[in-house]
XYZ file of C-alpha atoms in Angstrom:
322
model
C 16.986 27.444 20.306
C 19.729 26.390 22.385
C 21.883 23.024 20.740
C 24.200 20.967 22.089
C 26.512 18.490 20.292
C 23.942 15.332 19.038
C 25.477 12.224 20.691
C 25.761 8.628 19.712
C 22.653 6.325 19.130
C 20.982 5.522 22.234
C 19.094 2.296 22.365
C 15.247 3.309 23.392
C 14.701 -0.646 23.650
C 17.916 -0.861 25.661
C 18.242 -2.118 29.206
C 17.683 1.046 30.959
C 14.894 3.784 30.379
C 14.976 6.513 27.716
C 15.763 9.628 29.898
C 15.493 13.249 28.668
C 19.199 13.327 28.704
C 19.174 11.071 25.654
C 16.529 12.928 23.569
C 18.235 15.927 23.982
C 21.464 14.281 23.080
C 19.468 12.624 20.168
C 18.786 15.770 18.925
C 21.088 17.896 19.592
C 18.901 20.467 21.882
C 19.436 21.826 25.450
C 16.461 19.886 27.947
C 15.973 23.611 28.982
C 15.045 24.697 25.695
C 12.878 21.267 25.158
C 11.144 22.075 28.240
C 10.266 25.928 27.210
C 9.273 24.990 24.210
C 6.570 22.146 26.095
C 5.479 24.881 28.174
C 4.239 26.925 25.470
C 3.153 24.524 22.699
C -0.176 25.473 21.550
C 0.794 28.827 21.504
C 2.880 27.114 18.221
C 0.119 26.131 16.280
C -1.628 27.995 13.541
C -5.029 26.463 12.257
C -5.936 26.226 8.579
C -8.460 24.336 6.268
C -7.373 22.004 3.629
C -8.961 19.675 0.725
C -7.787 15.967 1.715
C -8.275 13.437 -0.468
C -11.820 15.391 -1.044
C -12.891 16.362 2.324
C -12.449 19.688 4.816
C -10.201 19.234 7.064
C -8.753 21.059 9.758
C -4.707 20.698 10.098
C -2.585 22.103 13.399
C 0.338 23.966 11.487
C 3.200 24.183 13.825
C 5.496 27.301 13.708
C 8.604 26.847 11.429
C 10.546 26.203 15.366
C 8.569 23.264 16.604
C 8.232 21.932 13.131
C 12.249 21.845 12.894
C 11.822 20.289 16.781
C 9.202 17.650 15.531
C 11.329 16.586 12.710
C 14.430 15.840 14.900
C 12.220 14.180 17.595
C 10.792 11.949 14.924
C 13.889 11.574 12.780
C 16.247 10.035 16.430
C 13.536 9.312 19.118
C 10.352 8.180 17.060
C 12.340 6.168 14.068
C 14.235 4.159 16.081
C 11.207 2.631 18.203
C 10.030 -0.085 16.488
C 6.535 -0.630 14.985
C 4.407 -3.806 13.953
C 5.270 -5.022 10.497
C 1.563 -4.527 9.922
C 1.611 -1.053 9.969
C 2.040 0.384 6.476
C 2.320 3.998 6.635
C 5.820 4.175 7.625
C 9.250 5.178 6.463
C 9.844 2.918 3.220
C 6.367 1.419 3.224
C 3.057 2.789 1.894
C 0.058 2.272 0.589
C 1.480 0.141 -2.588
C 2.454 -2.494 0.046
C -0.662 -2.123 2.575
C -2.567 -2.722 -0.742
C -0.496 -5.965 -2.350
C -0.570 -8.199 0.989
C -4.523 -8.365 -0.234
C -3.802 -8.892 -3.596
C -5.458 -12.211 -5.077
C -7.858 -12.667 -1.837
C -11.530 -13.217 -2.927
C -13.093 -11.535 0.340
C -11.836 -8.064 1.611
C -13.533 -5.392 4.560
C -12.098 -2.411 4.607
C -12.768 -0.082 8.125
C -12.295 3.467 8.843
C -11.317 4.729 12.445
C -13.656 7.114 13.550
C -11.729 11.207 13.726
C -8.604 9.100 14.613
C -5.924 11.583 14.865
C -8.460 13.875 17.056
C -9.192 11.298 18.882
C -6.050 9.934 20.027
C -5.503 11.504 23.902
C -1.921 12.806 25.031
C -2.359 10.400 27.463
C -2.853 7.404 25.450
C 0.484 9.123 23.876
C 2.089 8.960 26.991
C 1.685 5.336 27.850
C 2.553 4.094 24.802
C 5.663 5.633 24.773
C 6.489 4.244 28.880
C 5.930 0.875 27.108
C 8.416 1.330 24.558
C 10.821 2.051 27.644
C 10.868 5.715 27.885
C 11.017 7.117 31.683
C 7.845 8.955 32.849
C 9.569 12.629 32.844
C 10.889 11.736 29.089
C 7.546 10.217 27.947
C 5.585 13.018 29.569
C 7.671 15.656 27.318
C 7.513 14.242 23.732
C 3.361 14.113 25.011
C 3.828 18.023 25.253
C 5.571 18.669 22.076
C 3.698 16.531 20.132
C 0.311 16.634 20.776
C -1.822 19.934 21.280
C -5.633 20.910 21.906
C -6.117 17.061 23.655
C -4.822 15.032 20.393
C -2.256 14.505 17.957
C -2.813 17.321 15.724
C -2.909 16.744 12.196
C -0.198 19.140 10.240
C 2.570 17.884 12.300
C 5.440 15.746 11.323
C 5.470 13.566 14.569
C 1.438 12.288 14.805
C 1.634 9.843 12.369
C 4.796 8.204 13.575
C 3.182 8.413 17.060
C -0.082 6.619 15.659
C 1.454 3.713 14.838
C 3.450 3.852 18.398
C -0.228 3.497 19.698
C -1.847 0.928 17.583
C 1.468 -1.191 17.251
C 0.438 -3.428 19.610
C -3.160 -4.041 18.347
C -2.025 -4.590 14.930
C -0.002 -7.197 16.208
C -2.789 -9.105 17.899
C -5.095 -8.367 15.072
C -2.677 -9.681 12.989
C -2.302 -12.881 15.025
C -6.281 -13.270 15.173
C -6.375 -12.833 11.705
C -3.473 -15.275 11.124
C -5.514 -17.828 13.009
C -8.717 -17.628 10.675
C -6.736 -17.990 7.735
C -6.880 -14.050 7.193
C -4.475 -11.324 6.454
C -4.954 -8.158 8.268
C -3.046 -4.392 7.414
C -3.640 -1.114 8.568
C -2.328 1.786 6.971
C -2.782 5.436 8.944
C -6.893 4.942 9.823
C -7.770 2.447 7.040
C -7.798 -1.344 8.737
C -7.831 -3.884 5.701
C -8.490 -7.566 6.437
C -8.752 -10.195 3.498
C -8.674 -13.470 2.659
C -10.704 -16.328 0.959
C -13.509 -16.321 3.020
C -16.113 -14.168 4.823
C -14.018 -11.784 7.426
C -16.962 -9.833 8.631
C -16.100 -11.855 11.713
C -13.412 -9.947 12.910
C -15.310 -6.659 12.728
C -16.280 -6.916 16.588
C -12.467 -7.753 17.333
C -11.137 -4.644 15.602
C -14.189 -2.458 17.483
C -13.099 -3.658 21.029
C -9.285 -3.820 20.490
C -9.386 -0.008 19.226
C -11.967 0.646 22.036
C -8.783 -0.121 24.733
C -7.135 3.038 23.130
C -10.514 5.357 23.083
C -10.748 4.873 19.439
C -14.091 3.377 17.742
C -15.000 2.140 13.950
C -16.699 4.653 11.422
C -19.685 2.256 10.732
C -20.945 4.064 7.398
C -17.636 3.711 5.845
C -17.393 -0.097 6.447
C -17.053 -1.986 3.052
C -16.737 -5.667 2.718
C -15.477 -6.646 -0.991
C -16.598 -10.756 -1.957
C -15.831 -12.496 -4.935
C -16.096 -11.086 -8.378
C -16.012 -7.558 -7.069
C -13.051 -5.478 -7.424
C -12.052 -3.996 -4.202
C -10.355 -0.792 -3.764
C -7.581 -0.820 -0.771
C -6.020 2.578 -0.120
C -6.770 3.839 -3.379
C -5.484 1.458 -5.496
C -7.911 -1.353 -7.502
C -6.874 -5.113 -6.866
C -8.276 -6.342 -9.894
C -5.504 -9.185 -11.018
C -3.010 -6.581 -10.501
C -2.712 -3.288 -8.744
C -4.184 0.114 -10.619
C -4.979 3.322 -9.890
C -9.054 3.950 -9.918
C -10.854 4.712 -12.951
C -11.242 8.346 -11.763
C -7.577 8.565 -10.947
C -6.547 7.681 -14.114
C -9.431 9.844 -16.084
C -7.769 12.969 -13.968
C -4.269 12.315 -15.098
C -5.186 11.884 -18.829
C -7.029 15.044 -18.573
C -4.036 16.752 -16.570
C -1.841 15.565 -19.539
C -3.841 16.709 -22.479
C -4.296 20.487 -20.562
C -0.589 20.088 -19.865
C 0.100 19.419 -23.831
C -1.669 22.790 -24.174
C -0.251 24.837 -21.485
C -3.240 24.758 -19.238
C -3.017 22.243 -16.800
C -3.544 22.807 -13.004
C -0.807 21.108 -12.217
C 2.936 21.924 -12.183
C 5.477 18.866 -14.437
C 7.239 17.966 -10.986
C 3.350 17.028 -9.533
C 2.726 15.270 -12.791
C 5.247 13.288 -12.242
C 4.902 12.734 -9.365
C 1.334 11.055 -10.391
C 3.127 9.148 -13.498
C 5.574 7.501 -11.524
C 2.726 6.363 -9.203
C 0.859 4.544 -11.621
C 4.377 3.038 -12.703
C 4.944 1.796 -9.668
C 1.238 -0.115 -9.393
C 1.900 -1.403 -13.184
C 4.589 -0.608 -15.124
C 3.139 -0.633 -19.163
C 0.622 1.490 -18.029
C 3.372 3.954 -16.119
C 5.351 3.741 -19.468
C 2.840 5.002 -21.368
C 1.469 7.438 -19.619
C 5.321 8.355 -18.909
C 5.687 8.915 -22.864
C 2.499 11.613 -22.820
C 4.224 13.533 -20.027
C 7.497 13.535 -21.742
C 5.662 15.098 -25.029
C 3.979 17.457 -22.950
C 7.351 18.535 -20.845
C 8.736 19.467 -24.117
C 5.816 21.271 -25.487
C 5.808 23.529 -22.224
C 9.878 24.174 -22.775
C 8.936 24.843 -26.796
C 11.216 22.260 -27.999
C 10.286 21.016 -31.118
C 9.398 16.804 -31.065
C 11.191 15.010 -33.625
C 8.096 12.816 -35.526
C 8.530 10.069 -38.225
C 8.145 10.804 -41.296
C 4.065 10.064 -42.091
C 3.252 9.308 -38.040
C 0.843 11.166 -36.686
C 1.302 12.364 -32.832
C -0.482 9.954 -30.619
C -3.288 11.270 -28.134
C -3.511 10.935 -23.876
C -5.827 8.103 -24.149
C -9.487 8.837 -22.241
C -9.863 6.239 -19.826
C -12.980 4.460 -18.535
C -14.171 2.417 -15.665
């Protein structure tokens, strides 16, 4: 694909509109080969099937070209347009920090968006990005390369980044409303979080009409409101005192681990941990210990003898329970 030399930073908030001339300076790619590339983008995609986080879903791959495209576009164009402080799923953040803002609140709903990536429109794309002060022709051609099939297809590298371009603005006034009531309101990818020390099943029919103003609605069956005494789950992660991994998380790790020990687990050391340092991060002892089982079992699978006390027995994964 054609290149040319990547410029200086170029303000997208500056006084004057983003033009293609700056995202293909940003980049480093011709505005020809951009616009080729736009012409033809579904042609780009490949679909495929994948387990998420336990459920079917079906992910846009792009080609290894517009993937490399993506990645620049959200690496100098997407990065450097600012999103609400509210919105957890992006570069630095994550769900760790979407889940502590709740932590200590007696009362916490958690909703779902409805299919949100699918249903985000290019569109919808399209003015969010003229409201971040990109021209119409510029706006109109990061909608082309980054959305396919009438959405922001899920597999590439730019839709998240782009989601929170969109709902920016209503986490901010969510957050505000929230703010107001004495709440505290997050939203990390399609998981809205709102908690506090008192009912907040009164902002439900806020969030349903400010996501209704971008063609998105609520998944009503996956509403959960959390009240005192119960221990809510928030992105995965247990607020109970402190921040933990769920029971079944943790009884899959220790399993993991003790196949591992043997030889036999399903997963590779770099993926375990990956998993260890996670729990680490959410509470340290447990991360340490867990940390020393992984260790053991690293040097079992590289048959290098474990130096033991003299009259200590090895110690076993321990078998966790909810």
């Amino acid at each position: 694909m054609g290149a040319t030399s990547r410029a200086g930073p170029v303000d997208p908030q500056g006084s004057s509109p983003v033009s293609v001339d700056d995202i293909a300076a940003l980049t480093g790619i011709r505005q020809e080969a951009l616009r080729h590339l736009a012409a033809r983008v579904e042609q780009e995609y490949r679909q495929e099937s994948r387990a998420i986080r336990g459920k079917r879903r079906t992910l846009s791959i792009p080609s290894p070209l517009l993937k490399n495209v993506q990645r620049l576009i959200y690496r100098h164009v997407l990065l450097r347009l600012p999103i609400s402080k509210w919105a957890f799923a992006g570069a630095g953040r994550g769900a760790v920090s979407n889940a502590r803002v709740h932590l200590g609140h007696t009362h916490v709903m958690i909703e779902d968006i409805e299919n949100c990536f699918p249903n985000v429109r290019p569109q919808v794309v399209r003015q969010a990005l003229l409201a971040y002060g990109l021209d119409s022709e510029s706006a109109g051609l990061l909608m082309r390369l980054c959305t396919a099939f009438g959405a922001l297809p899920q597999g590439a590298p730019t839709s998240a980044r782009i989601l929170d371009l969109v709902l920016s603005p209503i986490d901010d006034r969510l957050s505000l409303l929230a703010e107001r009531e004495g709440l505290t309101y997050s939203r990390y990818v399609d998981d809205i979080t709102i908690s506090g020390d008192k009912a907040t099943d009164l902002l439900r029919d806020h969030v349903a009409r400010a996501l209704r103003t971008v063609g998105l609605t609520l998944r009503r069956d996956k509403s959960r409101s959390f009240r005192e005494g119960m221990a809510a789950t928030v992105t995965g992660i247990v607020l109970a005192g402190n921040l933990r991994p769920t029971p079944a998380f943790l009884q899959h790790l220790s399993r993991e681990l003790r196949h591992a020990a043997n030889g036999t687990s399903n997963l590779s050391l770099d993926q375990l941990r990956g998993r260890v340092a996670w729990v680490k991060q959410l509470n340290p002892s447990m991360g340490r210990s867990f940390g020393h089982y992984l260790a053991r079992a690293a040097r079992r699978r590289a048959n290098v003898p474990k130096h033991r006390e003299p009259g200590k027995r090895a110690k076993r994964v321990p078998r966790t329970h909810d």
